[in-house]
PDB file of C-alpha atoms and ligand atoms in Angstrom:
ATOM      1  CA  UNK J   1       8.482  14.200  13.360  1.00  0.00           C
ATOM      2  CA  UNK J   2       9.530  13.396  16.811  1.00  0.00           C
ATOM      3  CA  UNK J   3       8.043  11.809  19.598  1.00  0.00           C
ATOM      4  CA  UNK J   4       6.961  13.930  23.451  1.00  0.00           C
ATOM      5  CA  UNK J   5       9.733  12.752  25.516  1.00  0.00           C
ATOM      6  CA  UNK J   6      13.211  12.699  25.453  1.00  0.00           C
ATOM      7  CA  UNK J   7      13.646   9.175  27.270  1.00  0.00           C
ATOM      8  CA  UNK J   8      11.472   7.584  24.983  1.00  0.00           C
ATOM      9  CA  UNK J   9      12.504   6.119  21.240  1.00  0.00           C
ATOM     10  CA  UNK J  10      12.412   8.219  18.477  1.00  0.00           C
ATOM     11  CA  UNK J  11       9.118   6.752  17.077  1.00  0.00           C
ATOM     12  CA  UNK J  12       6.227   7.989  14.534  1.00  0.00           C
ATOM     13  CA  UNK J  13       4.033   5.946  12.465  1.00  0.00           C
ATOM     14  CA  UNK J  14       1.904   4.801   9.170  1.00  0.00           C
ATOM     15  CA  UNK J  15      -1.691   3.477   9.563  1.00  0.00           C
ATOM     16  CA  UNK J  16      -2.047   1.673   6.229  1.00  0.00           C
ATOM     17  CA  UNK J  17      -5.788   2.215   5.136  1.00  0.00           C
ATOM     18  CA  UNK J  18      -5.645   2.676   1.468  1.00  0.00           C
ATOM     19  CA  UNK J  19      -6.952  -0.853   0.473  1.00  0.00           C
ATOM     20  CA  UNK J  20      -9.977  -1.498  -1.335  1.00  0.00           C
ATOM     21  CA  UNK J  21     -11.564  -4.048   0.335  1.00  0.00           C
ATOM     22  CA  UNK J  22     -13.049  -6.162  -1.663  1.00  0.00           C
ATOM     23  CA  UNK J  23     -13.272  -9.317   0.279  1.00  0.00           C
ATOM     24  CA  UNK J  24     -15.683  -7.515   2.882  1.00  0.00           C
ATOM     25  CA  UNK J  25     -17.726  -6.297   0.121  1.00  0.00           C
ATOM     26  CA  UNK J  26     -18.912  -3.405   1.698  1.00  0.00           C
ATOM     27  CA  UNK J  27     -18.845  -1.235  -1.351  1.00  0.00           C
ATOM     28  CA  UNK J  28     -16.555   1.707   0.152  1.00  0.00           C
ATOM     29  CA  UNK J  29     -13.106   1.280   1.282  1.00  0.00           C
ATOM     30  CA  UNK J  30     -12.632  -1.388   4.614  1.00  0.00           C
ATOM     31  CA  UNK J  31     -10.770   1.558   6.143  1.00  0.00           C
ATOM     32  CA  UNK J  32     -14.137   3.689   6.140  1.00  0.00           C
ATOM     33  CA  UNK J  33     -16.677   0.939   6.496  1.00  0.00           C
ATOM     34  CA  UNK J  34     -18.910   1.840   9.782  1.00  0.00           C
ATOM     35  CA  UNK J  35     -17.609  -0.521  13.035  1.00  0.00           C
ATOM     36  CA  UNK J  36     -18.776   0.118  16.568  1.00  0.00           C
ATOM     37  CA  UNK J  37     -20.480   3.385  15.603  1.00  0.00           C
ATOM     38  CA  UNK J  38     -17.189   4.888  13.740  1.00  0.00           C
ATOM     39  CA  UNK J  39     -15.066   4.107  10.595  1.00  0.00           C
ATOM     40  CA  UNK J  40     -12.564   2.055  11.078  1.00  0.00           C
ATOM     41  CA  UNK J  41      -9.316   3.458  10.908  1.00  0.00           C
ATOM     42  CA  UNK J  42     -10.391   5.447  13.938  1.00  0.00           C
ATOM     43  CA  UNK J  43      -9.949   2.877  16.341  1.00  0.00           C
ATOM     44  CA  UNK J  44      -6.439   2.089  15.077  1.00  0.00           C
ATOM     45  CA  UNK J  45      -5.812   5.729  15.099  1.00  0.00           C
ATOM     46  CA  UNK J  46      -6.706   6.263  19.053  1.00  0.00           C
ATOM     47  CA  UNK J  47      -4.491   3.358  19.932  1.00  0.00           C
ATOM     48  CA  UNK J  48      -1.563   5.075  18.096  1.00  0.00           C
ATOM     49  CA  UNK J  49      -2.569   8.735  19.317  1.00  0.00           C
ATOM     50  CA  UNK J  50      -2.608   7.169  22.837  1.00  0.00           C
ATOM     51  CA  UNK J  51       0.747   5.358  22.350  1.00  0.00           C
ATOM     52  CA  UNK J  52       3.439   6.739  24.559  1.00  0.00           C
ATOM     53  CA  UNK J  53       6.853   5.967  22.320  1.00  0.00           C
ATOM     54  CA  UNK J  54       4.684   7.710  19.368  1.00  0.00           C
ATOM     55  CA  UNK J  55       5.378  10.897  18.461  1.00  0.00           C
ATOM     56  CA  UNK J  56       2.944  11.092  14.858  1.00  0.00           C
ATOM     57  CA  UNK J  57       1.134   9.661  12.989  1.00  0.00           C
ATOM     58  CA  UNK J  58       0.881   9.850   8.641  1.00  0.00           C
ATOM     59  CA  UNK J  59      -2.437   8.009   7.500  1.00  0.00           C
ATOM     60  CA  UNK J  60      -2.397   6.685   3.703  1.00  0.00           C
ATOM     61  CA  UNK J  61      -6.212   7.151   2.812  1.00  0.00           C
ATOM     62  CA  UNK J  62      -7.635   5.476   0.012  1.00  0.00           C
ATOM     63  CA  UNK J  63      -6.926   6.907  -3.621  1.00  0.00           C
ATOM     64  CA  UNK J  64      -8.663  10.454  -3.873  1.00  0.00           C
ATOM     65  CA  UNK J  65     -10.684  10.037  -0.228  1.00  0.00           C
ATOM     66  CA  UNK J  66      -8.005  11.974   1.900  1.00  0.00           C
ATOM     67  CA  UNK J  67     -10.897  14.360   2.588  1.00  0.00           C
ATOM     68  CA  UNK J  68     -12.613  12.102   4.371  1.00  0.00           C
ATOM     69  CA  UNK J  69     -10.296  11.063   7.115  1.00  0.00           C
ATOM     70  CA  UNK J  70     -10.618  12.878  10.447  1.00  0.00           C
ATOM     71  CA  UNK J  71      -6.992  13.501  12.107  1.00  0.00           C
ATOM     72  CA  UNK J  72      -8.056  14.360  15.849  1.00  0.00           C
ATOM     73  CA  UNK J  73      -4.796  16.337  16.754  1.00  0.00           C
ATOM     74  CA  UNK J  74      -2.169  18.605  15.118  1.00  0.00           C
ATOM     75  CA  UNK J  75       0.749  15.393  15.130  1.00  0.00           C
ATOM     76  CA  UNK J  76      -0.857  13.387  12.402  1.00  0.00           C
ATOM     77  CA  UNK J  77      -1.228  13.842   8.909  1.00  0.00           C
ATOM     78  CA  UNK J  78      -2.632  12.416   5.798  1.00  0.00           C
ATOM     79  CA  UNK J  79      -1.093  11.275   2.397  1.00  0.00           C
ATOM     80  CA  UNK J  80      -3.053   9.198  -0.585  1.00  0.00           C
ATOM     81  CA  UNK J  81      -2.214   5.609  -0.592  1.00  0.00           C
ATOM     82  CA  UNK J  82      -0.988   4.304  -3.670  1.00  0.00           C
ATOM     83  CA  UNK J  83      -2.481   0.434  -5.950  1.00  0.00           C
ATOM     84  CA  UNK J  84      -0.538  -1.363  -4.002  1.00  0.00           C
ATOM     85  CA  UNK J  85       0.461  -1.567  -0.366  1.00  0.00           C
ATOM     86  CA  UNK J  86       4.372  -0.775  -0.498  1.00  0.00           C
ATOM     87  CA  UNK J  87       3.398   2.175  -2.406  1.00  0.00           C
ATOM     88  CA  UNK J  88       0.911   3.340  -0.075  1.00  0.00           C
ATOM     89  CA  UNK J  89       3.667   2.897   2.816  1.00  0.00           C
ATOM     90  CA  UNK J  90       6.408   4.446   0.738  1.00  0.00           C
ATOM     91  CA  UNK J  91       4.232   7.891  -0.234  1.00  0.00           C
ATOM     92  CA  UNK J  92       3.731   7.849   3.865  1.00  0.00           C
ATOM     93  CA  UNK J  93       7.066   6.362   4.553  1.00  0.00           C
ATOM     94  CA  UNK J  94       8.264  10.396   2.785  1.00  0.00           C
ATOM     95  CA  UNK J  95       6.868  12.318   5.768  1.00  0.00           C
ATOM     96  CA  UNK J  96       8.668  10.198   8.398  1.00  0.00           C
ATOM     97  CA  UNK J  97      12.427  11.698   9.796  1.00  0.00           C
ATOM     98  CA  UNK J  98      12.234   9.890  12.755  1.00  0.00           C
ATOM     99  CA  UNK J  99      14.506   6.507  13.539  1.00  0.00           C
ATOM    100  CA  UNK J 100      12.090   4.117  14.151  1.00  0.00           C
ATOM    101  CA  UNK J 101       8.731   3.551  11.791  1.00  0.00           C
ATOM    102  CA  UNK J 102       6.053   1.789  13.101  1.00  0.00           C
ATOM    103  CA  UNK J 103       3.363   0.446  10.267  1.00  0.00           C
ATOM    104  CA  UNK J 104      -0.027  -1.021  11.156  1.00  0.00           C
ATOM    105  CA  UNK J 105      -3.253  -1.697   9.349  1.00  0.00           C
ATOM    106  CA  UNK J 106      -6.355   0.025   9.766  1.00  0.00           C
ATOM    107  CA  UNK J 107      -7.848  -3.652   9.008  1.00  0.00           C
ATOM    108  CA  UNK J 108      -6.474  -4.390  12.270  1.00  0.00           C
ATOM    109  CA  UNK J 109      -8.840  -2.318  14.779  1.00  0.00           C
ATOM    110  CA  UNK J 110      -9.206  -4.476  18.024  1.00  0.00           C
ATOM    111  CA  UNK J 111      -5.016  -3.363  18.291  1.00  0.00           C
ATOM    112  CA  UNK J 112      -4.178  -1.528  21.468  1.00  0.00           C
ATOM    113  CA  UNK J 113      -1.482   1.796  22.973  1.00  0.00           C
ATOM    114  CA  UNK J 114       0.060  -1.078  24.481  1.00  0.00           C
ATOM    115  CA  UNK J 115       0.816  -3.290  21.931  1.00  0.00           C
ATOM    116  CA  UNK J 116       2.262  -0.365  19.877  1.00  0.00           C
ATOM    117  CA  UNK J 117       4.710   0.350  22.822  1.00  0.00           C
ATOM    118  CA  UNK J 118       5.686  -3.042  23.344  1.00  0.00           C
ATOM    119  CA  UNK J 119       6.810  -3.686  19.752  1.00  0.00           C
ATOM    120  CA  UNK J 120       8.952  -0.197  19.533  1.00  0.00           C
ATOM    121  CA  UNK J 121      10.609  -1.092  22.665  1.00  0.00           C
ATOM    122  CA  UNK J 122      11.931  -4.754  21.801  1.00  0.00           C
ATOM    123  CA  UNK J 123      13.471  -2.474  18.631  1.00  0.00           C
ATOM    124  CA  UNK J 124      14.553   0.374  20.420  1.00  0.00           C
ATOM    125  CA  UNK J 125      16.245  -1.755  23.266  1.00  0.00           C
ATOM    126  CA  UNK J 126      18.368  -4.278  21.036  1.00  0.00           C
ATOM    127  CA  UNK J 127      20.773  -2.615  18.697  1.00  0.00           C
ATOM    128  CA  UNK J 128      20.794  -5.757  16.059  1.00  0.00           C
ATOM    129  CA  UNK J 129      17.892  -5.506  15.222  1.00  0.00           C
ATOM    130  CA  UNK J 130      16.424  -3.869  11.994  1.00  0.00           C
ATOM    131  CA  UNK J 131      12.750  -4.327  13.025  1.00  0.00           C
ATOM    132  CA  UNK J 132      10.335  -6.368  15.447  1.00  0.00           C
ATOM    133  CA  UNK J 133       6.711  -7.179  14.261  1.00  0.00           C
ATOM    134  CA  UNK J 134       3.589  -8.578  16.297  1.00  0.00           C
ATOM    135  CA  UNK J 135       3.064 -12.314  15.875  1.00  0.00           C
ATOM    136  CA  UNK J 136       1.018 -14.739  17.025  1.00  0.00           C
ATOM    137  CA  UNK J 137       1.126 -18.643  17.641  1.00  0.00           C
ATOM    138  CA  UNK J 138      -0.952 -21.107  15.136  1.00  0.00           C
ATOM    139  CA  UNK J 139      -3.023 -23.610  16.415  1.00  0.00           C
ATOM    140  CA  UNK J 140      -4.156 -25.345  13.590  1.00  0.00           C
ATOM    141  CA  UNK J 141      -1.630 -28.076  12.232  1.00  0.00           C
ATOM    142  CA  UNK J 142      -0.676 -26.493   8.991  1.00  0.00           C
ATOM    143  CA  UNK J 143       0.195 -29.083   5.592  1.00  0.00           C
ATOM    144  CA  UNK J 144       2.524 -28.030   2.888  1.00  0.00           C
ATOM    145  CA  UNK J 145       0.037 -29.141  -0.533  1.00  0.00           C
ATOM    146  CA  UNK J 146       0.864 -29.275  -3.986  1.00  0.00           C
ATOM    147  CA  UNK J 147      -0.900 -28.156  -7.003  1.00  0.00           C
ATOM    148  CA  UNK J 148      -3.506 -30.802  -6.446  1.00  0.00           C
ATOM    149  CA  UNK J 149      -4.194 -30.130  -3.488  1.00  0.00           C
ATOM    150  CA  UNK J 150      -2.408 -33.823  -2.023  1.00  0.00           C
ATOM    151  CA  UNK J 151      -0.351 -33.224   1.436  1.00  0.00           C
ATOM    152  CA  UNK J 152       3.639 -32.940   0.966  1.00  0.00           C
ATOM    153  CA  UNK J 153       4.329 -32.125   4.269  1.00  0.00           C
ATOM    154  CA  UNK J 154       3.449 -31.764   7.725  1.00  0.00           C
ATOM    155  CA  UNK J 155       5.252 -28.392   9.464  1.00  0.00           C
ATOM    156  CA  UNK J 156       5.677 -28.285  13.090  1.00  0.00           C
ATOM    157  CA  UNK J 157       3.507 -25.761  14.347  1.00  0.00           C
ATOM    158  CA  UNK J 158       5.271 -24.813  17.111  1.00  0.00           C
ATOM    159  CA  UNK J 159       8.122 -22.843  14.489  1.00  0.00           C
ATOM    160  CA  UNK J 160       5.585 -21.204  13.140  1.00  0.00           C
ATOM    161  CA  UNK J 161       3.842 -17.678  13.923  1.00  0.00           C
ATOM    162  CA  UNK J 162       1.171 -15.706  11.711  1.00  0.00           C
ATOM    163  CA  UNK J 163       2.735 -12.318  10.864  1.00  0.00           C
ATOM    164  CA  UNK J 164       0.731  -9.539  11.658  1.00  0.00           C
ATOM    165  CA  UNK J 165       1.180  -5.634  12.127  1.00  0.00           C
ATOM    166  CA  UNK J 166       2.012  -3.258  14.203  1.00  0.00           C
ATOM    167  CA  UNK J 167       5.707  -4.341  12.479  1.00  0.00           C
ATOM    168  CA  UNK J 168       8.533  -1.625  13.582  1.00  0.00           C
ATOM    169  CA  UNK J 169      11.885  -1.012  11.861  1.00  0.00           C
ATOM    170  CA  UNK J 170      14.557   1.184  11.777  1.00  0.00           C
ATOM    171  CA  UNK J 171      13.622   4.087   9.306  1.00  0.00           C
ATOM    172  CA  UNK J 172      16.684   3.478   6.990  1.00  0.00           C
ATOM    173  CA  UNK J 173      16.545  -0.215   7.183  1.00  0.00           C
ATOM    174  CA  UNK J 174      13.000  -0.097   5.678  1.00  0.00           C
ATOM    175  CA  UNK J 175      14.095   2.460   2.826  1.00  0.00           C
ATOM    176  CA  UNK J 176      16.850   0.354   1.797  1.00  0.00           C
ATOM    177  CA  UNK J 177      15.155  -2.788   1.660  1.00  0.00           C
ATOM    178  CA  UNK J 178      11.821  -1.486  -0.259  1.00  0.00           C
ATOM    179  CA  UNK J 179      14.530   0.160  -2.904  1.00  0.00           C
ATOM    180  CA  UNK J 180      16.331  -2.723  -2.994  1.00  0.00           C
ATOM    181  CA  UNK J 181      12.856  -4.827  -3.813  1.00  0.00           C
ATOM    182  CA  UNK J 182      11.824  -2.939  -6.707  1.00  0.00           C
ATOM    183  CA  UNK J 183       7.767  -2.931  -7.059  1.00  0.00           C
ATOM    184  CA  UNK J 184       6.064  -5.754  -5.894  1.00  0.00           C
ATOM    185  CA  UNK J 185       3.181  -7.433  -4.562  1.00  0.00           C
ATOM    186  CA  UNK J 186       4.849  -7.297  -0.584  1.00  0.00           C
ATOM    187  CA  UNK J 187       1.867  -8.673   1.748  1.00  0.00           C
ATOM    188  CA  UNK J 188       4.141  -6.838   4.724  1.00  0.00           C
ATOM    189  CA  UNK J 189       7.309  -5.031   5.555  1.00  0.00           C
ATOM    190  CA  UNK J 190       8.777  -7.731   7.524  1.00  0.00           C
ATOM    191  CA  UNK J 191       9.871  -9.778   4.276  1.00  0.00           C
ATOM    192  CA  UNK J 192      11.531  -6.673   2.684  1.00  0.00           C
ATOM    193  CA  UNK J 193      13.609  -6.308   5.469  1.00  0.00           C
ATOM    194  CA  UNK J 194      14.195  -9.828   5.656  1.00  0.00           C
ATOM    195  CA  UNK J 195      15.133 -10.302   2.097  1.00  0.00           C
ATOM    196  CA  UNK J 196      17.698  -7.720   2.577  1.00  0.00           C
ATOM    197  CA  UNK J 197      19.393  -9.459   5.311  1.00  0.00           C
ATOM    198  CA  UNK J 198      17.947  -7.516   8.178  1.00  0.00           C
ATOM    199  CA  UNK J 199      16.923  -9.331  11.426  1.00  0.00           C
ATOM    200  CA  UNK J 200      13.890  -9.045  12.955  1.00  0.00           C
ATOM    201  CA  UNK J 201      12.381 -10.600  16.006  1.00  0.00           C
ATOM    202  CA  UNK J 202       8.733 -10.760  17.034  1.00  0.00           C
ATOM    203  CA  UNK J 203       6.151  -9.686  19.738  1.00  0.00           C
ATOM    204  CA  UNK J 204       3.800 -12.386  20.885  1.00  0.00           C
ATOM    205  CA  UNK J 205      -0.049 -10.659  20.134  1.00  0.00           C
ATOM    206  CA  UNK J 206      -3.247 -11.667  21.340  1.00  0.00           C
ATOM    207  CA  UNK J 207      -5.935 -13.271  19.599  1.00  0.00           C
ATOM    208  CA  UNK J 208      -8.128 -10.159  19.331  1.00  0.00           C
ATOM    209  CA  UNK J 209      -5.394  -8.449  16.929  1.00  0.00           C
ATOM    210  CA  UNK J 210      -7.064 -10.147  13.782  1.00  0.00           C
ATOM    211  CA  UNK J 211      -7.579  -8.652  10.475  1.00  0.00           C
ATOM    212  CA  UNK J 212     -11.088  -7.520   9.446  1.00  0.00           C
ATOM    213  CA  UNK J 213     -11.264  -9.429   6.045  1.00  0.00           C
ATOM    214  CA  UNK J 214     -14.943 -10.748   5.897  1.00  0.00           C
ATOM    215  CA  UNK J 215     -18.442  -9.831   6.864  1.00  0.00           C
ATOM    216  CA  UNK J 216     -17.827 -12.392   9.851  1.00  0.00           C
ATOM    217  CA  UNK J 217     -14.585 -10.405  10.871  1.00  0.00           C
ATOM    218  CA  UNK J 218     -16.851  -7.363  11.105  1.00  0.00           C
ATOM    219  CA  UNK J 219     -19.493  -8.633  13.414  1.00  0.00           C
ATOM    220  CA  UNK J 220     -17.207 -10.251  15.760  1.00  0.00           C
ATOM    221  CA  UNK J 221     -15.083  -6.884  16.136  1.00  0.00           C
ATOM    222  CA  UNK J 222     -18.022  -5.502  17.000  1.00  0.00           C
ATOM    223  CA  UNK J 223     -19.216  -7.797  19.781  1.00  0.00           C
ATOM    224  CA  UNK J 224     -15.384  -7.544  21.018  1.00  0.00           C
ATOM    225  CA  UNK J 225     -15.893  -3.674  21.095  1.00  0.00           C
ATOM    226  CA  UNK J 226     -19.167  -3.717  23.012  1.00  0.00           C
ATOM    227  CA  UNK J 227     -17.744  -5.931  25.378  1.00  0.00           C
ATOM    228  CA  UNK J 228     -14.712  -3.102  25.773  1.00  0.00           C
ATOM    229  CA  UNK J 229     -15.397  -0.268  28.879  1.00  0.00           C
TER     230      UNK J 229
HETATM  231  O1  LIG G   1      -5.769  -6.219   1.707  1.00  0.00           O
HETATM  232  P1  LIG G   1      -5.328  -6.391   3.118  1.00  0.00           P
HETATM  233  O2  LIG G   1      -6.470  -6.535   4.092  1.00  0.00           O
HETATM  234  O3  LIG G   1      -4.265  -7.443   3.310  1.00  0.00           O
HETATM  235  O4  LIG G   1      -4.622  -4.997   3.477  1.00  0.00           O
HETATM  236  C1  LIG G   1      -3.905  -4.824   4.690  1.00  0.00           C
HETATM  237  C2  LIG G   1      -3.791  -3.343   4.993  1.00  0.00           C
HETATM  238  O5  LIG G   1      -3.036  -2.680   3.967  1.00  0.00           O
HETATM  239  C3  LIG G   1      -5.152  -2.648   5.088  1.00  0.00           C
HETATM  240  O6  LIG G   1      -5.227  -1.866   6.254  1.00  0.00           O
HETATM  241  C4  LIG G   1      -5.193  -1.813   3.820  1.00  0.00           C
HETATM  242  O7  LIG G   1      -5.930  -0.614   3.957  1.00  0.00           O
HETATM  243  C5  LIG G   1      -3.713  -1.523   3.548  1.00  0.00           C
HETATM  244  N1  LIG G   1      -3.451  -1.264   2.111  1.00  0.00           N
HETATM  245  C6  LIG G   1      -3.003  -0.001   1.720  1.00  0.00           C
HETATM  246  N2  LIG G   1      -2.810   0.268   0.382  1.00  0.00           N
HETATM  247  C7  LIG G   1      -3.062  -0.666  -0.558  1.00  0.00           C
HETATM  248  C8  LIG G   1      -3.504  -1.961  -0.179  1.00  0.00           C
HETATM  249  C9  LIG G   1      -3.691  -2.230   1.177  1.00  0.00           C
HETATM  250  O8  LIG G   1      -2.800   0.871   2.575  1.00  0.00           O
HETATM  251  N3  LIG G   1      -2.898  -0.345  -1.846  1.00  0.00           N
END
């Protein structure tokens, strides 16, 4: 897979919608529940379809639903996600030749073109780097607890930034690390890569990059998409 232009990186990437879920309750997989008027995924798969540095896309569908995901052009494909979410990104991660891997969830709609670009290029432009992932700043002061729920610490807030996708690495940075992890319970690529000694910087986001988790998530996408031209 390789991207349109010549000047630009060597970029395709893997919207992550095989997850069941359950927390939103919706009784179908979050990736397929109706938002704005469509399923989900499809507003995550716009942004990347309208993303200059990206030359395809591979889509992990939910176990046995493949069918039911719409791929809009000839550049993007589809592959059954796996139970967990490293598998899911590894059976997509199979299609991918290029040199750069971008990964996003499809629980992330409100993401934009933009946003995609901006993370591939602080990769693409800075040769140490084994991967750069979107991030935003916390606002709430965060406490260590133990068991018992007692504070045991205090952490200053402003070292801290909650991890969220698109996250961007060099192909065979990724590969390595995930084989090097065995199977796991991985809540995002970023700490593979870390674990195996890999640096990787991050992209400040914007506020309206959350994760659809909740019924509460889902209605305030929406109103954030009917306020959208
Ligand atoms: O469960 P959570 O909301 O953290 O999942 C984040 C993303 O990972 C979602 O877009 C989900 O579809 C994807 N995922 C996956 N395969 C799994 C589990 C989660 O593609 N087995």
């Amino acid at each position: 897979m390789r991207c349109r232009k010549q000047q630009l990186p060597d970029a395709s990437a893997i919207l992550a919608a095989a997850g069941s879920g359950e927390r939103l309750g919706a009784g179908e997989p979050k990736a397929l529940v109706e938002l704005a008027g469509r399923p989900m995924y499809e507003w995550s798969l716009d942004a990347l379809q309208g993303a200059e540095s990206i030359g395809g896309v591979v889509i992990a569908a939910p176990p046995g639903m493949a069918d039911q995901i719409l791929v809009g052009d000839e550049r993007t494909r589809v592959v059954e996600g796996g139970g967990t979410r490293t598998e899911s990104v590894l059976n997509a991660l199979a299609l991918c030749e290029s040199e750069l891997v971008l990964i996003h969830d499809a629980a992330r709609p409100l993401v934009t073109s933009a946003l995609f670009d901006q993370v591939i290029e602080r990769v693409a432009s800075d040769s140490s780097l084994a991967g750069a992932i979107a991030a935003s700043a916390i606002h709430d002061t965060v406490k260590q607890v133990s068991d018992d729920g007692l504070i045991a610490a205090t952490i200053d807030r402003s070292t801290l930034r909650a991890a969220e996708t698109p996250q961007v690495f060099r192909t065979a940075a990724l590969r390595e690390a995930i084989e090097s992890a065995g199977a796991g319970e991985a809540t995002d690529e970023a700490m593979l890569v870390e674990a195996a000694g890999g640096s990787v910087a991050t992209v400040e986001s914007d506020q309206e990059n959350f994760k659809v988790t909740t019924p509460a998530d889902l209605e305030r996408a929406a109103a954030i998409f009917a306020t959208r031209p």
